[in-house]
Amino acid sequence: SVKFVKRGERRKHPAPPFTTSNLQQEASRKLGFTTAKTMQIAQQLYEGVDLAGEGTQGIVTYIRTDSVTVSEEALGAVREFIGEQYGETYLPETPNIFKGRSNAQNAHEAIRPTDVRRTPESIKASLTKEQFQLYRLIYSRFVSSQMTNALYDTMTMEIGGDGVGLRFYGEHRRFAGFTA
């Protein structure tokens, strides 16, 4: 028999842009890169990549940082980009501001693309496979950090009989938000 059914809503918030340690962890988890390999490729992206028609360009900001802050100029550019690419429903009323660690030096801003209009796909031909993978990771995290929350409808149900109890939890995405 069904003992109870509870319906609800869950909001999932976007993650802040990368710090050095977060980048290393995500690159290891999602790409299988070692810390040394991540930093070597990130250094290449920071120092500059030969982009077709543009020459050598640094495509990410300084990679040794413990800060999650982003410059006003970068915030304006990414918010404009999100509005154009995804629509106003994916753009929060005010920029998402993230709180870093209390002992963070905040000497540099978070790791982000130097130009949000330089999408990973638009420069893929100029990058090695590993550079592309890491740049896409940095790019996606930065853009999604300034998008709206994702919304999920949730349901918890408890059923039981003959001394057996089962609990079911499920969720369905109602609005993609930053997961888009």
CSV table of C-alpha atoms in Angstrom, one decimal:
chain,number,residue,atom,x,y,z
A,1,SER,CA,0.0,0.0,0.0
A,2,VAL,CA,1.0,3.6,-0.5
A,3,LYS,CA,1.8,5.2,2.8
A,4,PHE,CA,2.4,8.7,1.5
A,5,VAL,CA,3.3,10.8,-1.5
A,6,LYS,CA,5.1,14.1,-1.2
A,7,ARG,CA,5.6,16.4,-4.2
A,8,GLY,CA,8.0,19.3,-4.1
A,9,GLU,CA,10.4,21.5,-6.0
A,10,ARG,CA,14.1,21.7,-5.9
A,11,ARG,CA,16.4,24.5,-7.2
A,12,LYS,CA,19.9,23.7,-8.3
A,13,HIS,CA,22.3,26.6,-8.2
A,14,PRO,CA,25.2,27.0,-10.8
A,15,ALA,CA,28.7,26.5,-9.6
A,16,PRO,CA,31.2,29.4,-9.4
A,17,PRO,CA,33.9,29.8,-12.0
A,18,PHE,CA,37.0,27.8,-11.5
A,19,THR,CA,39.8,28.3,-9.0
A,20,THR,CA,43.0,26.4,-9.6
A,21,SER,CA,42.2,23.6,-7.2
A,22,ASN,CA,38.6,23.2,-8.6
A,23,LEU,CA,39.9,23.1,-12.1
A,24,GLN,CA,42.4,20.3,-11.2
A,25,GLN,CA,39.6,18.3,-9.5
A,26,GLU,CA,37.1,18.6,-12.3
A,27,ALA,CA,39.7,17.9,-15.0
A,28,SER,CA,40.7,14.8,-13.1
A,29,ARG,CA,37.1,13.7,-12.6
A,30,LYS,CA,35.7,14.5,-16.0
A,31,LEU,CA,38.7,14.3,-18.3
A,32,GLY,CA,41.0,11.9,-16.5
A,33,PHE,CA,43.8,14.4,-16.4
A,34,THR,CA,46.5,14.4,-13.7
A,35,THR,CA,47.2,17.6,-11.9
A,36,ALA,CA,50.4,18.2,-13.7
A,37,LYS,CA,48.8,17.6,-17.1
A,38,THR,CA,45.9,19.9,-16.3
A,39,MET,CA,48.3,22.7,-15.3
A,40,GLN,CA,50.5,22.1,-18.3
A,41,ILE,CA,47.6,22.4,-20.7
A,42,ALA,CA,46.1,25.4,-18.8
A,43,GLN,CA,49.5,27.1,-19.0
A,44,GLN,CA,49.4,26.7,-22.8
A,45,LEU,CA,45.9,28.2,-23.0
A,46,TYR,CA,47.0,31.1,-20.8
A,47,GLU,CA,50.3,31.8,-22.6
A,48,GLY,CA,48.7,31.7,-26.0
A,49,VAL,CA,47.5,29.5,-28.8
A,50,ASP,CA,47.9,30.2,-32.5
A,51,LEU,CA,44.4,30.9,-33.6
A,52,ALA,CA,43.6,31.0,-37.4
A,53,GLY,CA,43.4,34.6,-38.5
A,54,GLU,CA,44.1,36.1,-35.1
A,55,GLY,CA,47.7,35.0,-34.4
A,56,THR,CA,48.8,33.8,-30.9
A,57,GLN,CA,46.2,34.6,-28.3
A,58,GLY,CA,45.9,33.8,-24.6
A,59,ILE,CA,42.4,32.4,-24.4
A,60,VAL,CA,42.1,32.0,-20.6
A,61,THR,CA,42.9,34.3,-17.7
A,62,TYR,CA,45.6,33.7,-15.2
A,63,ILE,CA,45.5,30.0,-14.0
A,64,ARG,CA,46.9,30.2,-10.5
A,65,THR,CA,44.1,31.7,-8.4
A,66,ASP,CA,42.1,31.0,-5.3
A,67,SER,CA,39.4,33.6,-6.2
A,68,VAL,CA,35.9,33.2,-7.6
A,69,THR,CA,35.4,36.9,-8.4
A,70,VAL,CA,35.0,38.1,-12.0
A,71,SER,CA,35.6,41.5,-13.4
A,72,GLU,CA,32.7,43.8,-14.1
A,73,GLU,CA,33.7,43.9,-17.8
A,74,ALA,CA,33.6,40.1,-18.0
A,75,LEU,CA,30.3,40.0,-16.2
A,76,GLY,CA,28.8,42.4,-18.7
A,77,ALA,CA,30.1,40.5,-21.7
A,78,VAL,CA,28.8,37.1,-20.4
A,79,ARG,CA,25.4,38.4,-19.5
A,80,GLU,CA,25.0,39.9,-22.9
A,81,PHE,CA,26.1,36.6,-24.5
A,82,ILE,CA,23.7,34.6,-22.4
A,83,GLY,CA,20.8,36.9,-23.3
A,84,GLU,CA,21.6,36.6,-27.1
A,85,GLN,CA,22.4,32.8,-27.1
A,86,TYR,CA,19.8,31.4,-24.6
A,87,GLY,CA,17.3,34.1,-24.1
A,88,GLU,CA,16.3,36.4,-21.2
A,89,THR,CA,14.8,33.5,-19.1
A,90,TYR,CA,18.3,32.1,-18.6
A,91,LEU,CA,19.6,35.4,-17.4
A,92,PRO,CA,19.2,36.3,-13.7
A,93,GLU,CA,18.1,39.8,-12.8
A,94,THR,CA,21.4,40.6,-11.2
A,95,PRO,CA,24.8,38.9,-11.8
A,96,ASN,CA,25.5,35.8,-9.7
A,97,ILE,CA,28.1,36.8,-7.1
A,98,PHE,CA,30.0,33.9,-5.4
A,99,LYS,CA,31.6,34.0,-2.0
A,100,GLY,CA,35.1,32.5,-1.9
A,101,ARG,CA,37.0,31.1,1.0
A,102,SER,CA,37.7,33.5,3.8
A,103,ASN,CA,41.4,33.0,3.6
A,104,ALA,CA,41.5,33.5,-0.2
A,105,GLN,CA,44.0,36.1,-1.4
A,106,ASN,CA,41.8,37.3,-4.3
A,107,ALA,CA,44.8,38.7,-6.1
A,108,HIS,CA,43.5,37.4,-9.4
A,109,GLU,CA,40.0,36.8,-10.8
A,110,ALA,CA,38.6,33.3,-11.4
A,111,ILE,CA,39.8,31.2,-14.3
A,112,ARG,CA,37.7,32.1,-17.3
A,113,PRO,CA,37.9,32.6,-21.1
A,114,THR,CA,39.4,35.9,-22.1
A,115,ASP,CA,36.7,36.4,-24.7
A,116,VAL,CA,33.2,34.8,-24.1
A,117,ARG,CA,32.5,35.1,-27.8
A,118,ARG,CA,35.4,32.7,-28.5
A,119,THR,CA,33.3,29.5,-28.1
A,120,PRO,CA,35.1,26.2,-27.9
A,121,GLU,CA,33.6,25.0,-31.2
A,122,SER,CA,34.7,28.2,-33.0
A,123,ILE,CA,38.4,27.6,-32.2
A,124,LYS,CA,38.4,23.8,-32.1
A,125,ALA,CA,40.5,23.6,-35.3
A,126,SER,CA,43.3,25.6,-33.7
A,127,LEU,CA,43.5,23.5,-30.5
A,128,THR,CA,44.8,20.1,-29.7
A,129,LYS,CA,42.3,17.5,-28.5
A,130,GLU,CA,43.4,18.0,-24.8
A,131,GLN,CA,43.5,21.8,-25.1
A,132,PHE,CA,39.9,21.8,-26.6
A,133,GLN,CA,38.6,19.5,-23.7
A,134,LEU,CA,40.1,21.7,-21.0
A,135,TYR,CA,39.0,25.0,-22.7
A,136,ARG,CA,35.5,23.7,-23.1
A,137,LEU,CA,35.4,22.8,-19.4
A,138,ILE,CA,36.6,26.3,-18.3
A,139,TYR,CA,34.3,28.0,-20.8
A,140,SER,CA,31.2,26.0,-19.9
A,141,ARG,CA,31.7,26.5,-16.2
A,142,PHE,CA,32.2,30.3,-16.6
A,143,VAL,CA,29.1,30.8,-18.8
A,144,SER,CA,26.9,28.5,-16.7
A,145,SER,CA,28.0,30.3,-13.5
A,146,GLN,CA,26.1,33.4,-14.7
A,147,MET,CA,22.8,31.7,-15.6
A,148,THR,CA,19.6,31.1,-13.7
A,149,ASN,CA,18.9,28.2,-11.4
A,150,ALA,CA,17.7,24.8,-12.8
A,151,LEU,CA,14.3,23.8,-11.5
A,152,TYR,CA,13.2,20.3,-10.7
A,153,ASP,CA,9.8,18.8,-9.7
A,154,THR,CA,10.4,16.2,-7.0
A,155,MET,CA,8.3,13.3,-5.7
A,156,THR,CA,8.9,11.1,-2.7
A,157,MET,CA,6.8,8.1,-2.1
A,158,GLU,CA,6.7,5.5,0.6
A,159,ILE,CA,5.1,2.1,-0.1
A,160,GLY,CA,5.0,-1.0,2.0
A,161,GLY,CA,3.3,-4.3,2.8
A,162,ASP,CA,4.0,-7.5,4.6
A,163,GLY,CA,6.7,-5.9,6.8
A,164,VAL,CA,8.5,-4.5,3.8
A,165,GLY,CA,8.9,-0.7,3.3
A,166,LEU,CA,10.2,1.0,0.2
A,167,ARG,CA,11.0,4.6,-0.4
A,168,PHE,CA,11.1,6.1,-3.9
A,169,TYR,CA,12.5,9.5,-4.8
A,170,GLY,CA,12.4,10.9,-8.3
A,171,GLU,CA,12.9,14.3,-9.9
A,172,HIS,CA,12.0,15.8,-13.3
A,173,ARG,CA,13.7,18.8,-14.7
A,174,ARG,CA,11.1,21.5,-15.3
A,175,PHE,CA,13.5,24.3,-16.4
A,176,ALA,CA,17.1,23.7,-17.6
A,177,GLY,CA,18.5,27.0,-16.3
A,178,PHE,CA,22.3,26.8,-16.2
A,179,THR,CA,22.3,23.1,-17.2
A,180,ALA,CA,21.4,24.2,-20.8
